[in-house]
């Protein structure tokens, strides 16, 4: 059914403005009937951050910013869905156009700027589905005009803890000026200390919600040293590697490569895989990683896992390949496990990390 849906809708969607196409996709998702997800092979199950993921393929943040359709996405076969980024107050984001397809490169540039309905509305939606199960992470950000950005994260940890399977502290979106500065050593240390404190404050009522940190692919390796050091010191449960990049690889061929914003999709794949491997060797098993950036096939998913990712997420490739890709990736991963006689993906997480970090830097 998904394949037929993709065949019908993909050519049509590509003719629309990218943001209109996204809106239409969200509307279509909400119409998907409430059938339980298909049985997964237990071989695809992953245990990470104290959670049991039925499969390792997640919907990345930014697709369902307002928690309008997490259950439909879970039913379509995602092992987990990350909603957001959410900010305490609603925000309109940057003026349109702000989302661009780089069709010849199978990439996307966006400068959305955290457009979202705000924490109160999103909380109401998540509370209404709270007893349906499934892993739904909440990705939190700061309002553009906030006088105290750290307080924005802290407040949302307290607000969302009862309904979040995990939190993602997003300090890596390039479209809120200055946000990425929160990745710098002292600022990050203060932020994470206060986020973890907030989590502890609500632990007795909301339980122990894992906190993950999402980073940019544009950090230098010295900066990554500091980020991983701080994350380990503060007892963070995991990291998501990576957000979109401000870089523009020389290989890009599309006419709109000079649009401002973060680049994602296939042109991000090599850089984000390198960052996963660089992070993996620094983390030394202290916590698991989610790998994201340009995953558009089973092979690309496998590369992220072998670079050090226990779980993966994707977004941009859905624009080009459709929702059938989720099933395709899972079936490819399962074939690899069967062929190599392994019981679970955990056996190959990080298998190539050392080798990847020794290669030339991807340009
Ligand atoms: C249109 C768009 C909006 C996004 N919004 C967010 C966001 O709000 N928060 C966030 O952490 N990441 C956001 N991302 C980044 C994705 O979650 C992901 O890290 C990145 O796109 C790389 O994955 P991909 O190549 O599979 O798209 C957004 C990406 C796109 C394309």
Coordinates of C-alpha atoms and ligand atoms in Angstrom, one line a residue:
X1 CA 0.0 0.0 0.0
X2 CA 2.8 2.4 0.9
X3 CA 4.5 1.6 -2.4
X4 CA 1.3 2.5 -4.4
X5 CA 0.9 5.6 -2.3
X6 CA 4.5 6.7 -3.1
X7 CA 4.1 5.9 -6.8
X8 CA 1.0 8.1 -7.0
X9 CA 2.1 11.0 -4.8
X10 CA 5.9 11.4 -5.3
X11 CA 5.8 12.9 -8.9
X12 CA 2.9 15.2 -7.9
X13 CA 4.6 16.3 -4.7
X14 CA 7.8 17.2 -6.5
X15 CA 5.9 19.7 -8.6
X16 CA 4.7 21.6 -5.6
X17 CA 6.7 24.2 -3.6
X18 CA 8.7 22.1 -1.1
X19 CA 6.9 23.5 2.0
X20 CA 3.4 23.0 0.4
X21 CA 4.4 19.4 -0.4
X22 CA 5.4 18.9 3.2
X23 CA 2.1 20.3 4.5
X24 CA 0.2 18.0 2.1
X25 CA 2.2 15.0 3.3
X26 CA 1.3 15.8 7.0
X27 CA -2.3 16.0 6.1
X28 CA -2.2 12.7 4.3
X29 CA -0.5 11.1 7.2
X30 CA -3.2 12.1 9.6
X31 CA -5.7 10.1 7.4
X32 CA -3.8 6.8 7.8
X33 CA -6.1 4.4 9.6
X34 CA -5.2 3.4 13.1
X35 CA -4.0 -0.2 12.5
X36 CA -1.3 -1.7 14.7
X37 CA 2.2 -1.7 13.2
X38 CA 3.3 -4.9 11.6
X39 CA 5.3 -7.5 13.6
X40 CA 9.1 -6.7 13.5
X41 CA 11.8 -9.3 13.4
X42 CA 13.3 -9.4 16.9
X43 CA 16.7 -9.3 15.3
X44 CA 16.1 -5.6 14.4
X45 CA 15.3 -4.7 18.1
X46 CA 17.8 -2.3 19.8
X47 CA 18.1 -1.5 23.4
X48 CA 19.5 1.9 24.1
X49 CA 19.2 4.7 26.7
X50 CA 17.1 2.2 28.8
X51 CA 14.5 2.0 26.0
X52 CA 13.5 -0.9 23.8
X53 CA 13.3 0.1 20.2
X54 CA 11.4 -2.3 17.9
X55 CA 13.7 -1.3 15.0
X56 CA 16.6 1.1 14.6
X57 CA 15.0 3.4 12.0
X58 CA 13.7 6.7 13.4
X59 CA 12.0 9.8 11.9
X60 CA 14.4 12.7 12.4
X61 CA 13.3 16.0 14.1
X62 CA 11.9 18.7 11.9
X63 CA 9.4 16.6 9.9
X64 CA 6.7 16.5 12.6
X65 CA 7.6 19.6 14.5
X66 CA 4.2 19.9 16.3
X67 CA 3.5 16.3 17.2
X68 CA 0.6 16.1 14.7
X69 CA 1.2 12.6 13.4
X70 CA 3.7 10.6 15.6
X71 CA 1.3 7.6 15.7
X72 CA 0.9 7.5 11.9
X73 CA 4.6 7.6 11.5
X74 CA 5.0 4.7 13.9
X75 CA 2.4 2.7 12.0
X76 CA 4.3 3.3 8.8
X77 CA 7.2 1.3 10.3
X78 CA 9.5 3.8 12.0
X79 CA 11.0 2.3 15.2
X80 CA 10.7 5.7 16.9
X81 CA 9.7 9.3 16.1
X82 CA 11.3 12.5 17.2
X83 CA 9.0 15.5 17.3
X84 CA 10.1 19.1 17.4
X85 CA 12.1 21.2 17.6
X86 CA 9.6 22.8 20.1
X87 CA 10.2 26.1 21.7
X88 CA 8.4 27.4 24.9
X89 CA 6.5 30.0 22.9
X90 CA 5.0 29.5 19.4
X91 CA 7.1 30.9 16.6
X92 CA 6.4 31.7 12.9
X93 CA 10.0 31.1 11.8
X94 CA 11.7 32.7 8.9
X95 CA 9.8 34.2 5.9
X96 CA 9.0 31.8 3.0
X97 CA 10.5 30.5 0.8
X98 CA 12.7 28.8 3.4
X99 CA 12.8 25.1 2.2
X100 CA 14.5 24.2 -1.1
X101 CA 15.0 20.9 -2.9
X102 CA 18.4 20.4 -4.5
X103 CA 17.0 17.8 -6.9
X104 CA 20.2 17.0 -8.9
X105 CA 22.0 16.3 -5.6
X106 CA 19.2 14.7 -3.7
X107 CA 19.7 17.3 -1.0
X108 CA 17.6 19.8 0.8
X109 CA 18.4 23.3 2.2
X110 CA 16.3 24.7 4.9
X111 CA 16.2 27.9 7.0
X112 CA 12.8 27.3 8.7
X113 CA 14.0 28.9 11.9
X114 CA 12.1 26.8 14.5
X115 CA 8.6 27.5 13.2
X116 CA 6.3 25.6 15.7
X117 CA 3.1 25.8 17.7
X118 CA 4.9 26.2 21.0
X119 CA 5.2 23.9 24.1
X120 CA 1.7 24.3 25.4
X121 CA -0.1 23.1 22.2
X122 CA 2.5 20.4 21.5
X123 CA 2.2 19.1 25.1
X124 CA -1.6 18.9 24.7
X125 CA -1.2 16.7 21.6
X126 CA 1.4 14.4 23.2
X127 CA -0.7 14.1 26.4
X128 CA -3.7 13.0 24.3
X129 CA -1.7 10.1 22.8
X130 CA 0.3 9.2 25.9
X131 CA -1.2 5.8 26.5
X132 CA -0.7 4.6 22.9
X133 CA 2.9 3.5 23.5
X134 CA 5.7 3.7 20.9
X135 CA 8.9 5.7 21.3
X136 CA 8.3 9.4 20.8
X137 CA 11.2 11.7 21.6
X138 CA 10.8 15.4 22.2
X139 CA 13.4 17.7 20.6
X140 CA 13.7 21.0 22.4
X141 CA 15.1 24.3 21.3
X142 CA 15.1 28.0 22.4
X143 CA 12.9 30.9 21.2
X144 CA 14.8 33.3 18.9
X145 CA 14.1 36.3 21.1
X146 CA 14.4 34.5 24.4
X147 CA 16.2 36.6 27.1
X148 CA 17.5 33.3 28.7
X149 CA 17.9 30.5 26.3
X150 CA 19.1 28.0 28.9
X151 CA 15.9 28.6 30.8
X152 CA 13.9 27.7 27.6
X153 CA 15.5 24.2 27.6
X154 CA 15.1 23.7 31.4
X155 CA 11.4 24.7 31.3
X156 CA 10.6 22.3 28.5
X157 CA 12.4 19.4 30.3
X158 CA 10.1 20.0 33.2
X159 CA 7.0 20.4 31.1
X160 CA 7.4 17.5 28.7
X161 CA 9.0 14.9 31.0
X162 CA 5.7 13.0 31.7
X163 CA 5.1 12.5 27.9
X164 CA 8.6 12.2 26.4
X165 CA 10.2 8.9 25.8
X166 CA 13.5 10.8 25.6
X167 CA 14.7 14.4 25.2
X168 CA 16.9 15.8 22.5
X169 CA 18.7 19.0 23.5
X170 CA 19.1 20.7 20.1
X171 CA 22.0 23.2 20.1
X172 CA 22.9 22.6 16.5
X173 CA 20.2 24.2 14.3
X174 CA 21.9 26.8 12.1
X175 CA 18.8 28.9 11.6
X176 CA 18.5 30.5 15.0
X177 CA 21.3 33.1 15.2
X178 CA 23.8 32.2 18.0
X179 CA 22.2 28.9 19.0
X180 CA 25.2 26.9 18.0
X181 CA 27.3 28.8 20.4
X182 CA 25.7 26.7 23.1
X183 CA 27.9 23.9 21.9
X184 CA 31.0 25.7 23.2
X185 CA 32.6 24.1 26.3
X186 CA 31.6 26.4 29.2
X187 CA 28.2 27.3 27.8
X188 CA 27.4 23.6 27.1
X189 CA 28.5 22.6 30.5
X190 CA 26.2 25.1 32.2
X191 CA 23.3 24.1 29.9
X192 CA 23.7 20.4 30.4
X193 CA 24.1 20.8 34.1
X194 CA 20.9 22.6 34.4
X195 CA 19.0 20.3 32.0
X196 CA 20.1 17.2 34.0
X197 CA 19.1 19.0 37.3
X198 CA 15.7 19.7 35.8
X199 CA 15.3 16.1 34.8
X200 CA 16.2 15.0 38.4
X201 CA 13.7 17.5 39.8
X202 CA 10.8 15.8 38.0
X203 CA 12.1 12.3 38.2
X204 CA 9.8 11.2 41.1
X205 CA 6.7 12.2 39.2
X206 CA 7.8 11.6 35.5
X207 CA 10.3 8.8 35.8
X208 CA 13.9 8.8 34.4
X209 CA 13.7 10.4 30.9
X210 CA 16.9 10.0 28.9
X211 CA 18.6 13.2 27.6
X212 CA 20.4 13.2 24.3
X213 CA 22.5 16.0 22.8
X214 CA 22.2 16.8 19.1
X215 CA 25.3 18.3 17.5
X216 CA 26.3 20.0 14.2
X217 CA 28.5 18.4 11.6
X218 CA 30.5 21.6 11.4
X219 CA 32.3 21.3 14.8
X220 CA 36.1 21.1 14.6
X221 CA 37.6 18.0 16.1
X222 CA 38.9 20.1 19.0
X223 CA 35.4 21.4 19.6
X224 CA 34.1 17.8 19.4
X225 CA 36.7 16.8 22.1
X226 CA 35.2 19.4 24.4
X227 CA 31.6 18.5 23.6
X228 CA 32.1 14.8 24.3
X229 CA 34.1 15.5 27.4
X230 CA 31.2 17.7 28.8
X231 CA 28.5 15.2 27.7
X232 CA 30.3 12.4 29.5
X233 CA 31.0 14.5 32.7
X234 CA 27.4 15.6 32.9
X235 CA 26.1 12.0 32.5
X236 CA 24.2 12.6 29.2
X237 CA 22.5 9.4 28.0
X238 CA 23.4 9.7 24.3
X239 CA 24.2 11.9 21.3
X240 CA 22.6 12.5 17.9
X241 CA 25.1 13.1 15.2
X242 CA 24.4 15.2 13.1
X243 CA 22.1 18.2 12.3
X244 CA 22.4 20.0 8.9
X245 CA 25.6 21.5 7.6
X246 CA 26.5 25.1 6.7
X247 CA 29.1 23.7 4.3
X248 CA 28.5 23.4 0.6
X249 CA 30.5 20.5 -0.8
X250 CA 32.2 21.3 -4.2
X251 CA 30.4 18.5 -5.8
X252 CA 26.9 20.1 -5.6
X253 CA 25.3 20.7 -9.0
X254 CA 21.9 22.2 -8.2
X255 CA 21.2 25.8 -9.1
X256 CA 20.0 26.8 -5.6
X257 CA 23.1 25.7 -3.6
X258 CA 23.7 29.3 -2.5
X259 CA 20.5 29.6 -0.6
X260 CA 21.2 30.3 3.1
X261 CA 20.4 27.6 5.6
X262 CA 21.4 24.0 6.6
X263 CA 22.1 21.4 4.0
X264 CA 20.8 17.8 4.5
X265 CA 20.3 14.7 2.4
X266 CA 22.8 12.8 0.3
X267 CA 25.4 15.6 0.2
X268 CA 25.6 15.5 4.0
X269 CA 26.1 11.7 4.2
X270 CA 29.9 11.4 4.2
X271 CA 30.5 14.3 6.6
X272 CA 27.9 13.1 9.1
X273 CA 29.2 9.5 8.9
X274 CA 32.7 10.9 9.6
X275 CA 31.3 12.8 12.6
X276 CA 29.6 9.7 13.9
X277 CA 32.9 7.8 13.8
X278 CA 34.8 10.7 15.4
X279 CA 32.2 10.9 18.2
X280 CA 32.2 7.1 18.6
X281 CA 35.9 6.8 19.2
X282 CA 35.7 9.7 21.8
X283 CA 32.7 8.4 23.7
X284 CA 34.5 5.0 24.3
X285 CA 31.2 3.2 24.9
X286 CA 30.0 5.6 27.6
X287 CA 26.7 6.0 25.8
X288 CA 25.0 5.1 22.5
X289 CA 24.8 7.3 19.4
X290 CA 22.0 8.0 16.9
X291 CA 23.5 8.6 13.4
X292 CA 21.6 10.9 11.0
X293 CA 22.5 12.6 7.7
X294 CA 21.8 11.5 4.2
X295 CA 20.7 8.0 4.9
X296 CA 18.8 7.0 1.7
X297 CA 19.3 3.2 1.5
X298 CA 20.0 0.1 3.5
X299 CA 23.7 0.5 2.6
X300 CA 23.8 4.1 3.9
X301 CA 22.1 3.0 7.1
X302 CA 24.7 0.2 7.5
X303 CA 27.5 2.6 7.0
X304 CA 26.2 4.8 9.9
X305 CA 25.9 1.8 12.1
X306 CA 29.4 0.5 11.3
X307 CA 30.7 4.1 11.9
X308 CA 29.2 3.9 15.5
X309 CA 25.5 4.5 15.4
X310 CA 23.3 2.2 17.5
X311 CA 20.2 3.8 15.9
X312 CA 19.6 5.9 12.8
X313 CA 17.2 8.7 11.7
X314 CA 16.3 10.1 8.4
X315 CA 14.3 12.9 6.8
X316 CA 15.5 14.4 3.5
X317 CA 15.6 11.1 1.6
X318 CA 11.9 10.7 2.1
X319 CA 11.4 13.6 -0.3
X320 CA 13.1 11.7 -3.1
X321 CA 12.4 8.1 -2.2
X322 CA 9.1 8.1 -0.4
X323 CA 7.9 6.3 2.7
X324 CA 8.7 2.9 1.2
X325 CA 12.3 3.6 2.0
X326 CA 11.7 2.8 5.7
X327 CA 10.6 -0.8 4.9
X328 CA 13.4 -1.1 2.4
X329 CA 16.1 -0.1 4.9
X330 CA 14.8 -2.5 7.5
X331 CA 14.6 -5.4 5.1
X332 CA 18.2 -4.7 3.8
X333 CA 19.5 -4.6 7.4
X334 CA 17.8 -7.9 8.1
X335 CA 19.3 -9.5 5.0
X336 CA 22.8 -8.4 6.2
X337 CA 22.2 -10.0 9.6
X338 CA 21.0 -13.2 8.1
X339 CA 23.8 -13.4 5.5
X340 CA 26.5 -12.8 8.1
X341 CA 24.8 -15.0 10.7
X342 CA 24.4 -12.3 13.4
X343 CA 21.7 -12.0 15.9
X344 CA 21.6 -8.3 16.2
X345 CA 23.0 -5.1 14.8
X346 CA 24.7 -4.3 18.1
X347 CA 27.5 -6.7 17.0
X348 CA 28.6 -4.4 14.2
X349 CA 28.1 -0.9 15.8
X350 CA 31.4 0.9 15.4
X351 CA 33.1 -1.9 13.5
X352 CA 34.5 0.7 11.0
X353 CA 35.0 3.7 13.3
X354 CA 38.8 3.5 13.6
X355 CA 39.2 3.0 9.8
X356 CA 36.9 5.9 9.0
X357 CA 38.7 8.3 11.3
X358 CA 41.9 7.5 9.5
X359 CA 40.6 8.5 6.1
X360 CA 41.0 11.9 4.4
X361 CA 38.5 14.5 5.6
X362 CA 35.4 14.4 3.3
X363 CA 35.0 17.6 1.2
Ligands
LIG1 C1 13.1 20.9 6.7 C2 13.9 20.4 7.8 C3 13.7 20.9 9.1 C4 14.4 20.4 10.2 N1 14.1 20.9 11.4 C5 14.8 20.4 12.5 C6 14.5 20.8 13.8 O1 13.5 21.5 14.1 N2 15.3 20.3 14.8 C7 16.3 19.5 14.6 O2 17.0 19.1 15.6 N3 16.7 19.1 13.4 C8 16.0 19.5 12.3 N4 16.3 19.1 11.0 C9 17.5 18.3 10.8 C10 17.2 16.8 10.7 O3 16.6 16.3 11.9 C11 18.4 16.0 10.4 O4 19.3 16.1 11.5 C12 19.1 16.4 9.1 O5 18.2 16.8 8.1 C13 20.0 15.4 8.5 O6 19.3 14.2 8.2 P1 18.8 13.9 6.7 O7 19.9 14.1 5.7 O8 18.2 12.5 6.7 O9 17.7 14.9 6.4 C14 15.5 19.6 9.9 C15 15.8 19.1 8.6 C16 15.0 19.6 7.6 C17 15.4 19.1 6.2

